[in-house]
mmCIF file of C-alpha atoms and ligand atoms in Angstrom:
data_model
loop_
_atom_site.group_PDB
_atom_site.id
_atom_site.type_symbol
_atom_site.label_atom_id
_atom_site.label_comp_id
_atom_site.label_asym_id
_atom_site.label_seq_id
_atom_site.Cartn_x
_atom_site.Cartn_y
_atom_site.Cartn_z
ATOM 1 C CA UNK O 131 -0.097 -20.669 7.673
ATOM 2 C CA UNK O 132 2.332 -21.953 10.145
ATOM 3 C CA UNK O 133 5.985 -22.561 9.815
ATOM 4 C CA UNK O 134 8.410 -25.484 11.093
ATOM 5 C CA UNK O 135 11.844 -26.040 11.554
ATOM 6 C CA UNK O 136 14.128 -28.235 8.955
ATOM 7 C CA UNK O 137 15.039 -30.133 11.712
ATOM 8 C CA UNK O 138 11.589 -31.270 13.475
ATOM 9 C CA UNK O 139 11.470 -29.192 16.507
ATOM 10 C CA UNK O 140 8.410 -29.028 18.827
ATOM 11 C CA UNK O 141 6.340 -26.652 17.700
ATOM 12 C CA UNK O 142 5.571 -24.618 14.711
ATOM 13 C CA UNK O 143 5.995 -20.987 14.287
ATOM 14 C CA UNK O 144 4.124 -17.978 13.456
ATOM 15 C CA UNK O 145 4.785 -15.678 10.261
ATOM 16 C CA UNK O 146 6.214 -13.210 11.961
ATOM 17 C CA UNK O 147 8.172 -15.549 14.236
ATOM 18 C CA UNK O 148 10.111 -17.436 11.451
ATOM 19 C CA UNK O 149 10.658 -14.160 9.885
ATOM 20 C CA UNK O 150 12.304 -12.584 12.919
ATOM 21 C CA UNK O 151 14.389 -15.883 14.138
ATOM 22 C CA UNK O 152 15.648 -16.512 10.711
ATOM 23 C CA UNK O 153 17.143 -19.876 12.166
ATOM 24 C CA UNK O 154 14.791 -22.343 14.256
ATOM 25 C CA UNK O 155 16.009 -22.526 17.512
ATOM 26 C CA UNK O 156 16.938 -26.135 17.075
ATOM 27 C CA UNK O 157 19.042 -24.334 14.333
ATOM 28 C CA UNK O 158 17.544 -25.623 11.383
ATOM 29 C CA UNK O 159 15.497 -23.473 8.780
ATOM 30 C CA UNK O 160 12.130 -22.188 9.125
ATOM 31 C CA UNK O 161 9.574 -24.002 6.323
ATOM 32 C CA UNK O 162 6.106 -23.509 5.716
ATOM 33 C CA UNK O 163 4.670 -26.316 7.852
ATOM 34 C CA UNK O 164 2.688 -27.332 4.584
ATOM 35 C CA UNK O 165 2.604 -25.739 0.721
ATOM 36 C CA UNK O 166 -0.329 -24.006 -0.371
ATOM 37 C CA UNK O 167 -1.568 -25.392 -3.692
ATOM 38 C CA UNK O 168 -2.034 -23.513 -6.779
ATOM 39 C CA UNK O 169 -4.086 -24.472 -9.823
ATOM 40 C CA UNK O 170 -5.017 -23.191 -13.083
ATOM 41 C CA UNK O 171 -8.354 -22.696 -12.742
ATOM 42 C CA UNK O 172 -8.584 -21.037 -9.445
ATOM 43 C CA UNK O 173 -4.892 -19.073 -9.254
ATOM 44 C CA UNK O 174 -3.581 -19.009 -12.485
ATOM 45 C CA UNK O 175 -5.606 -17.926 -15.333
ATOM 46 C CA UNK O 176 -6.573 -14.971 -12.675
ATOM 47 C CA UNK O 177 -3.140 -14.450 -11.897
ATOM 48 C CA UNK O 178 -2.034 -13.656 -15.540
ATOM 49 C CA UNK O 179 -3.990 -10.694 -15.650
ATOM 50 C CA UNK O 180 -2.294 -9.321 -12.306
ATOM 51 C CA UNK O 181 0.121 -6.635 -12.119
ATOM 52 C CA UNK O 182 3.302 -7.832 -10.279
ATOM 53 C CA UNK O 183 2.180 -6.003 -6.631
ATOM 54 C CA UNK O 184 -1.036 -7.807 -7.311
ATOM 55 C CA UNK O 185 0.552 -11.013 -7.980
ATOM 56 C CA UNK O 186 2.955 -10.473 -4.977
ATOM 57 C CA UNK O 187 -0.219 -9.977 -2.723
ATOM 58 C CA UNK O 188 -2.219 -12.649 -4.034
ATOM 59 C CA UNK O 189 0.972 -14.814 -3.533
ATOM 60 C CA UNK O 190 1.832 -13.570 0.021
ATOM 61 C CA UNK O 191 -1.758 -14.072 1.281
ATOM 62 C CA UNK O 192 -1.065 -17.791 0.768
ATOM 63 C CA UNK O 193 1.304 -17.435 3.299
ATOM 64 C CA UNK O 194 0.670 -15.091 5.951
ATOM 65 C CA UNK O 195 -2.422 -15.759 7.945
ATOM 66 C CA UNK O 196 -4.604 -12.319 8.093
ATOM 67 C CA UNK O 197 -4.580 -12.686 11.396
ATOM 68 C CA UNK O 198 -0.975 -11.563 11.570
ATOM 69 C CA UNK O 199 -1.253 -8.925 8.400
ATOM 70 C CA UNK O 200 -5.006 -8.089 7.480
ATOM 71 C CA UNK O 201 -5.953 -7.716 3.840
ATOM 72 C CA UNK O 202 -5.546 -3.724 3.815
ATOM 73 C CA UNK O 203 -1.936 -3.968 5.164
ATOM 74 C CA UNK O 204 -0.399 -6.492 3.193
ATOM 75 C CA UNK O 205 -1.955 -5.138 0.251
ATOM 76 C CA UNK O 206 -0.015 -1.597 1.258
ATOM 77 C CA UNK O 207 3.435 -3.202 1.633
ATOM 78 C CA UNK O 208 3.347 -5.162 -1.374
ATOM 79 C CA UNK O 209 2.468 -1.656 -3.362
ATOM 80 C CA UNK O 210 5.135 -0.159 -1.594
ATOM 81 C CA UNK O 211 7.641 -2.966 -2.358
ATOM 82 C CA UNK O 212 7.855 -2.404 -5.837
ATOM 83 C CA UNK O 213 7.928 0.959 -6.716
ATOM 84 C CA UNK O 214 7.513 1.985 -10.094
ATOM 85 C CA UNK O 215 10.477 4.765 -9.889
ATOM 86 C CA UNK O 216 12.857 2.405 -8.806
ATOM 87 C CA UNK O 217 12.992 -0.081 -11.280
ATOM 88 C CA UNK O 218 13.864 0.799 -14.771
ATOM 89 C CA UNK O 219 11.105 -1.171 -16.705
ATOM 90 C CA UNK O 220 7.697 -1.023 -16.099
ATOM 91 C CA UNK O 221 7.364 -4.886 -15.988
ATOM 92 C CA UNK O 222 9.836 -5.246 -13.270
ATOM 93 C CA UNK O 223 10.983 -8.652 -15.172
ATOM 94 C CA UNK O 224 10.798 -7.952 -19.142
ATOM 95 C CA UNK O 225 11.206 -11.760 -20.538
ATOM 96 C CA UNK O 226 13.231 -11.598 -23.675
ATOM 97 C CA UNK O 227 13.646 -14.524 -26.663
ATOM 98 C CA UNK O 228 17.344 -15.029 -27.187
ATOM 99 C CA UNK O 229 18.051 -17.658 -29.811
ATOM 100 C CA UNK O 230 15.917 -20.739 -28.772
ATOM 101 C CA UNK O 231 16.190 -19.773 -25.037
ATOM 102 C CA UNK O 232 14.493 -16.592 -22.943
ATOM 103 C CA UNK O 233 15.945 -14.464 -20.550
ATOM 104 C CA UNK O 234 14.466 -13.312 -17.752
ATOM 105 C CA UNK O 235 15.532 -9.849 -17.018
ATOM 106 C CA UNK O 236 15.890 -9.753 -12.967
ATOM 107 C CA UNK O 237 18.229 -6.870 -13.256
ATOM 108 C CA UNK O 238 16.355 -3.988 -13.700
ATOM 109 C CA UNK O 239 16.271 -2.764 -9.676
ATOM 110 C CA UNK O 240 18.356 -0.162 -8.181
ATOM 111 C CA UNK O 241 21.233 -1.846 -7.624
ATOM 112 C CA UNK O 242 21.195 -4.500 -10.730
ATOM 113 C CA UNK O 243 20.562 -7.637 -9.430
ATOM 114 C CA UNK O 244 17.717 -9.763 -8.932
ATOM 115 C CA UNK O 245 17.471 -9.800 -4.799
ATOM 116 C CA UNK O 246 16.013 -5.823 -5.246
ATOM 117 C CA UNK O 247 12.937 -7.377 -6.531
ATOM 118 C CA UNK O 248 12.485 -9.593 -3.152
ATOM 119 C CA UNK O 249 14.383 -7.935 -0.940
ATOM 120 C CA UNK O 250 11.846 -4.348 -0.603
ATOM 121 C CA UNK O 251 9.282 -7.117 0.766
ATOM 122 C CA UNK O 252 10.861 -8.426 3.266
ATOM 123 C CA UNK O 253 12.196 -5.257 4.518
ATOM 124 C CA UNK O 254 8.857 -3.754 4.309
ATOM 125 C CA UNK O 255 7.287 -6.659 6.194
ATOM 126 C CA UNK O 256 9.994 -6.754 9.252
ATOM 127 C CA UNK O 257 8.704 -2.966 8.995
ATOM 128 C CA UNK O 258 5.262 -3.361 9.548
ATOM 129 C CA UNK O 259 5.836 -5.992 12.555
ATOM 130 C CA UNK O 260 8.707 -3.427 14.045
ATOM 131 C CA UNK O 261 6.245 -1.022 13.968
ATOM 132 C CA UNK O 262 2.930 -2.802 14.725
ATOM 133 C CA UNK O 263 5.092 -4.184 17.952
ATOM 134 C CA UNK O 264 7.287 -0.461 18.432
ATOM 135 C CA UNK O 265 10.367 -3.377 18.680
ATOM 136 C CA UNK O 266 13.816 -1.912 17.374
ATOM 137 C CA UNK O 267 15.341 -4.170 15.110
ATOM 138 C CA UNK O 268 18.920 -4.452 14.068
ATOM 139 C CA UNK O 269 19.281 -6.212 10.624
ATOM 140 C CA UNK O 270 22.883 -8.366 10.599
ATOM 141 C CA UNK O 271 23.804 -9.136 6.477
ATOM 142 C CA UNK O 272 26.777 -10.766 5.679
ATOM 143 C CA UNK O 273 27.639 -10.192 2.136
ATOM 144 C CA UNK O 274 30.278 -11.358 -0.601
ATOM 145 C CA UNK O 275 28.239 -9.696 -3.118
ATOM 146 C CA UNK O 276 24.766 -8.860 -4.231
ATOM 147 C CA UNK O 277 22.950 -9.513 -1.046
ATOM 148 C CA UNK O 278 24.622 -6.365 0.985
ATOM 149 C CA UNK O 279 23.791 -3.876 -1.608
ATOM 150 C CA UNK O 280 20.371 -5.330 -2.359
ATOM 151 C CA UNK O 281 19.669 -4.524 1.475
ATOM 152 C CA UNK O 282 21.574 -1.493 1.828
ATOM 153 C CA UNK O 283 19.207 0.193 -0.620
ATOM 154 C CA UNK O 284 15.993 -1.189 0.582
ATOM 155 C CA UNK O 285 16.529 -0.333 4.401
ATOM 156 C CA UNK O 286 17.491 2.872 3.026
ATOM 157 C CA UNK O 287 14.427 3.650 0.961
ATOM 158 C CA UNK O 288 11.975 2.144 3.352
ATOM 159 C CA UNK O 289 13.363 4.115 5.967
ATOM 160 C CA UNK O 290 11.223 3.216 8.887
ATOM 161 C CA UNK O 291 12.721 4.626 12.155
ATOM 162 C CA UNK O 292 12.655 1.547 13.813
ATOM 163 C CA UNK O 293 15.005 -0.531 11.775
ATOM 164 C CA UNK O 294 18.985 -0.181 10.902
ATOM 165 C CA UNK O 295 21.193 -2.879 9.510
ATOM 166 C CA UNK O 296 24.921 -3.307 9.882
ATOM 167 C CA UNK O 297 26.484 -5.318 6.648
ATOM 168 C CA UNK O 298 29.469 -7.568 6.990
ATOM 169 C CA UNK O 299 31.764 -7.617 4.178
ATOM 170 C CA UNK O 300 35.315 -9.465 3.985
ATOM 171 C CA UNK O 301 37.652 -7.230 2.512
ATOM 172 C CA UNK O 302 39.451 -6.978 -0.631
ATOM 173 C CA UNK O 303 36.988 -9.857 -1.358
ATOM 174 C CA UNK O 304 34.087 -7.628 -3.123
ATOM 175 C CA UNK O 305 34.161 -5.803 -6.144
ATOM 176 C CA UNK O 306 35.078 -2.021 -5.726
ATOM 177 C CA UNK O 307 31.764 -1.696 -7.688
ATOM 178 C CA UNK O 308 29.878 -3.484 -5.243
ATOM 179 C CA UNK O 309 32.012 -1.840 -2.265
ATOM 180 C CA UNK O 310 31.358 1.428 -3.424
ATOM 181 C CA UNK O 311 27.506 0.401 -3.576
ATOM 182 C CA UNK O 312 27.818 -0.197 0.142
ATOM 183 C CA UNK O 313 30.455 2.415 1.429
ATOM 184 C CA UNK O 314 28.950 5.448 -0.612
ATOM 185 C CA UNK O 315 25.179 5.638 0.662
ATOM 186 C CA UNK O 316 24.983 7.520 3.776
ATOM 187 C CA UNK O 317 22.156 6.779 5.392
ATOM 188 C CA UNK O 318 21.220 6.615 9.198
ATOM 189 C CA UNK O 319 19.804 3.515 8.973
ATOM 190 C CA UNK O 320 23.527 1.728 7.357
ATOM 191 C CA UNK O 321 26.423 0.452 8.662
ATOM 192 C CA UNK O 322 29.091 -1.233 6.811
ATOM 193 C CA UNK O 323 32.387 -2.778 7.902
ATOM 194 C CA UNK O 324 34.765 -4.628 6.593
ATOM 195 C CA UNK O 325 36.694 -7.676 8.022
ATOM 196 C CA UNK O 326 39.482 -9.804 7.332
ATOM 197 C CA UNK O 327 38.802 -13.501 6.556
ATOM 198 C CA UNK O 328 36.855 -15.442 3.926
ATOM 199 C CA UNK O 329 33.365 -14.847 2.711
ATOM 200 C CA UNK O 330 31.944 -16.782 4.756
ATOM 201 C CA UNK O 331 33.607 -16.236 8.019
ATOM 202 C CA UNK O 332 31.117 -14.075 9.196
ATOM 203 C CA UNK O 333 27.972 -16.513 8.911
ATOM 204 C CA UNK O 334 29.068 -18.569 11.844
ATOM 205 C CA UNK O 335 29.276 -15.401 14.150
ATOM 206 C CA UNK O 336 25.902 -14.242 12.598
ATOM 207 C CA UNK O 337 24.287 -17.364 13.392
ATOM 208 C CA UNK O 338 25.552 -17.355 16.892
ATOM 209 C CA UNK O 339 24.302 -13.448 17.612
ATOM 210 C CA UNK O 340 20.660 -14.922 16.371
ATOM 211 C CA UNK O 341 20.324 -18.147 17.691
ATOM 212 C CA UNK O 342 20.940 -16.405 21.041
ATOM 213 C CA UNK O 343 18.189 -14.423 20.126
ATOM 214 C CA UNK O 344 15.804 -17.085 20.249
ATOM 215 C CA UNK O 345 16.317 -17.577 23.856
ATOM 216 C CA UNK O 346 15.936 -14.094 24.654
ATOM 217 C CA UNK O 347 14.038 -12.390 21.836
ATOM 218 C CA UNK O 348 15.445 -8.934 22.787
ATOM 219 C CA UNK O 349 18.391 -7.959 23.745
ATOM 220 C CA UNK O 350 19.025 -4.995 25.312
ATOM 221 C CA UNK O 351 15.329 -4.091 23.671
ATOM 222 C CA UNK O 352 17.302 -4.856 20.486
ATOM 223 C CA UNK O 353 16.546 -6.976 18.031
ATOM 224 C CA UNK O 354 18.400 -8.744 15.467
ATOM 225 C CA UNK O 355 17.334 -10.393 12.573
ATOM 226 C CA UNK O 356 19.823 -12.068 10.026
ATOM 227 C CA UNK O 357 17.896 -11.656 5.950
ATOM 228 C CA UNK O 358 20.737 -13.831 4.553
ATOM 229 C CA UNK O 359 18.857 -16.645 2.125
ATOM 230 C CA UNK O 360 18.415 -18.930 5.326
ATOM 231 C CA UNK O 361 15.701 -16.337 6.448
ATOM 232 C CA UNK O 362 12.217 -18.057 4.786
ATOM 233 C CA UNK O 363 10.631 -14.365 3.949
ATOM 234 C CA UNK O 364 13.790 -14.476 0.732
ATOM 235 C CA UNK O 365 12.462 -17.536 -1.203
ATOM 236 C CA UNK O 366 8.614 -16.487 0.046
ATOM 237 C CA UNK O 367 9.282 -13.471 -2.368
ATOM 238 C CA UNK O 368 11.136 -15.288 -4.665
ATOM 239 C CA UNK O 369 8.205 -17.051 -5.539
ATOM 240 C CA UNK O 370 6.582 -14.390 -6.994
ATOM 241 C CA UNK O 371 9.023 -13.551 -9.503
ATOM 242 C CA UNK O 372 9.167 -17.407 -10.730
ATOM 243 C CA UNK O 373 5.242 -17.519 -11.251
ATOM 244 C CA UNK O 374 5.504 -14.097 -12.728
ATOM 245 C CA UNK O 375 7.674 -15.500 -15.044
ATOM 246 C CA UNK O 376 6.282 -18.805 -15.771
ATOM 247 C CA UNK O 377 2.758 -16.314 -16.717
ATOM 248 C CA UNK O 378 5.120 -14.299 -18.659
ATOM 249 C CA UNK O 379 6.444 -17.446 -20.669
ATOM 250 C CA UNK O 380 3.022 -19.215 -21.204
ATOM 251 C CA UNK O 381 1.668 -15.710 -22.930
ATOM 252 C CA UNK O 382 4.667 -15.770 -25.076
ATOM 253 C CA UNK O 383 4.144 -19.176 -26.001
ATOM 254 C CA UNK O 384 0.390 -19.222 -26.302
ATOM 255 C CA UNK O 385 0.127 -21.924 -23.659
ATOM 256 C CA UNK O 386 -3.237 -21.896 -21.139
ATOM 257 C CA UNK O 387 -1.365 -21.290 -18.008
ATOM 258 C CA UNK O 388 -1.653 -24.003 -15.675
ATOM 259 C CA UNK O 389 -1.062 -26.557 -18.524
ATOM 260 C CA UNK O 390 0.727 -29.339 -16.962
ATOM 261 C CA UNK O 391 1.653 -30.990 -20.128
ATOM 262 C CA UNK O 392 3.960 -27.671 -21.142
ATOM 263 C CA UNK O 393 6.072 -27.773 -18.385
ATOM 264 C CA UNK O 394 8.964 -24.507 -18.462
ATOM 265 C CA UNK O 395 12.258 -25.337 -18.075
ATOM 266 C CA UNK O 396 13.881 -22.859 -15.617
ATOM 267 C CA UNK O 397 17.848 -22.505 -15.303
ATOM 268 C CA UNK O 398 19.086 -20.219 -12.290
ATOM 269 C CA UNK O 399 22.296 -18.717 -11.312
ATOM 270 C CA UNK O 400 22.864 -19.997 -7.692
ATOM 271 C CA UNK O 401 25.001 -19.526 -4.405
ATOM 272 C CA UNK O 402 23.316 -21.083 -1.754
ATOM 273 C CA UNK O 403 20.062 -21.421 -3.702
ATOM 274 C CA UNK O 404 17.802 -19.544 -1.759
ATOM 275 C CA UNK O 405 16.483 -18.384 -5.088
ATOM 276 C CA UNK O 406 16.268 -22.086 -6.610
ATOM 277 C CA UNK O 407 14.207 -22.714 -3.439
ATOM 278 C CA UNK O 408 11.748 -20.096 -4.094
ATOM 279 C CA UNK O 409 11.676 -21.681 -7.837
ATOM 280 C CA UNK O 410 11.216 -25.086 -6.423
ATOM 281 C CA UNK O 411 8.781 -23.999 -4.092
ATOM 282 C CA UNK O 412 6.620 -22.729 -6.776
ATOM 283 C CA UNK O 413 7.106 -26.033 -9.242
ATOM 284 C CA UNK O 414 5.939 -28.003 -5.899
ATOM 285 C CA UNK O 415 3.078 -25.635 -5.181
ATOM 286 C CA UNK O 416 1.295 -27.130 -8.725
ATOM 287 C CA UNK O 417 2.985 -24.268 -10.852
ATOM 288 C CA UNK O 418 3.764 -26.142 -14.083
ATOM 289 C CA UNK O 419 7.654 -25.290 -14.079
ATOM 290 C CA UNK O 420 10.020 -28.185 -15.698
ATOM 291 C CA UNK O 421 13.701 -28.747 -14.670
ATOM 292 C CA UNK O 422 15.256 -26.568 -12.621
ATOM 293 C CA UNK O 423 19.177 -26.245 -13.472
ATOM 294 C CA UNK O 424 21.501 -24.557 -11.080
ATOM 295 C CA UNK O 425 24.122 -22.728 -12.579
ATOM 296 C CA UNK O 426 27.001 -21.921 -10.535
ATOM 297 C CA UNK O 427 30.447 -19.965 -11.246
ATOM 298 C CA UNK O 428 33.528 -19.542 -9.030
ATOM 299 C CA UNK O 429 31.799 -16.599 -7.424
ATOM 300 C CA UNK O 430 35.364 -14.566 -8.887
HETATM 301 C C1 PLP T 576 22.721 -13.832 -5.086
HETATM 302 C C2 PLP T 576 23.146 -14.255 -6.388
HETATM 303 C C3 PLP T 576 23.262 -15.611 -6.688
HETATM 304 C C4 PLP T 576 22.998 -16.685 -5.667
HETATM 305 O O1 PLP T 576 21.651 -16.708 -5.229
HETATM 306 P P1 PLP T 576 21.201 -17.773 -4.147
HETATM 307 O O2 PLP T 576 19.778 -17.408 -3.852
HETATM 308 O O3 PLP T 576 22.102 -17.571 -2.969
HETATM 309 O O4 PLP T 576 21.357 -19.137 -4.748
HETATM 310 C C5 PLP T 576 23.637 -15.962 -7.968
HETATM 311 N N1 PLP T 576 23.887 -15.042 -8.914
HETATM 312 C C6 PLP T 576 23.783 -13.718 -8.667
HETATM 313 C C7 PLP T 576 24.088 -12.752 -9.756
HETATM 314 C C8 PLP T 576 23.398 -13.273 -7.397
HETATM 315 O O5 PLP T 576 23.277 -11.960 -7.134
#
């Protein structure tokens, strides 16, 4: 599986590559340069009896030639990427009925919201490529939110030697909840600061530091790499939970998975709809998901 810019460009990129860049040096975002297909007879009716590492792997696999991660290794970091002790259910994602509706319970990771569940992957695949390459790599997060903590916690836990982040959030613009979720963990793999502006002031910066990067992959033997949504290896993961769910849904209601004539209707809190991508991703790779509907607050 290669991957190609947005934007055209003139050539297509590796796994690892698109990873690492998070922008295409023509600075559009990296997509798989085609999607892999999934049916019901060769993915899904197998995939419903998959635990959710399992289903992560089988899912990833699509997606990262073995060439760049054999079978053994991917395998490993999608065990290690969702560790039983850290989330609070054993399902990862319990799907609940609520009324008419179901709810889809992406809160149950260590620091309540759903980007735990993707996050550990991608963290423990720029990981294994740090490590495979012995390349330091400085993760740069910009955060109004979620996404900070989310990251915080994973670089924390995964704490591989060879990767630090430093989060960006603007201040007296995050909840002391989620603050304190960033200030209070003292690791020597975090940074955090603050800075004064809106929440997204520091994206343009961010961008900047990394498309500079793509000239000259290293600097200083550094390397930074931005996990924002833009970077493809969020929605890649994201994937998984939406076909988790959709298996999840069709057991529920006693539909043969795969079943394109009961389509499931999927609404989504979004921001910049990284997730929705992952979700639309999925409906586009043959999985039999409905409308999507993006729901979206004043971020307050
Ligand atoms: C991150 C987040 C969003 C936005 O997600 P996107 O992938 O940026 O669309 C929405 N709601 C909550 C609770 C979040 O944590």
């Amino acid at each position: 599986m290669k991957y190609k810019s947005t934007r055209g460009g003139h050539r297509e990129y590796t796994f690892e590559e698109a990873l690492f860049a998070g922008y295409a040096p023509d600075r559009g975002l990296f997509v798989p340069a085609s999607l892999p297909v999934i049916t019901a007879e060769q993915h899904l009716t197998q995939w419903s009896k998959l635990s959710f590492p399992q289903l992560a792997y089988s899912v990833l696999r699509m997606f990262v030639h073995p060439s760049e991660i054999n079978d053994e290794d991917l395998k490993s970091i999608c065990d290690k990427s969702y560790p039983r002790d850290e989330f609070d259910d054993e399902s990862f994602i319990p799907v609940k009925k609520l009324g008419s509706a179901f709810v889809a319970e992406l809160f149950h990771g260590p620091t309540f919201c759903f980007k735990d569940i993707g996050m550990r992957g991608v963290i423990n695949l720029l990981a294994h490529f740090a490590t495979v390459r012995g390349r330091a790599v400085t993760i740069l997060v910009a955060t109004t939110g979620d996404t900070g903590p989310a990251a915080v916690h994973a670089v924390n836990d995964v704490a591989c030697p060879l990767l630090s982040i430093i989060v960006h959030y603007p201040r007296g613009q995050i909840s002391d909840f989620q603050r304190k979720q960033l200030t209070t963990v003292d690791s020597k793999y975090v940074k955090v600061v603050s800075f004064e502006g809106g929440g997204d002031d520091m994206d343009w910066p961010i961008k900047e530091t990394l498309l500079g990067n793509c000239d000259d992959i290293a600097i200083g033997g550094r390397t930074f790499c931005g996990i924002n949504s833009y970077n493809i290896g969020r929605p890649l993961l994201q994937i998984v939970h939406f076909i988790w769910i959709y298996l999840r849904m069709a057991e529920r209601l006693g539909i043969e998975p795969g079943d394109k004539y009961c389509m499931i209707d999927m609404v989504i809190p979004t921001g910049a709809m990284g997730n929705l991508t992952g979700g639309y991703m999925a409906k586009l790779m043959g999985v039999p998901i409905g409308r999507l509907c993006a729901g979206v607050n004043i971020n307050g």
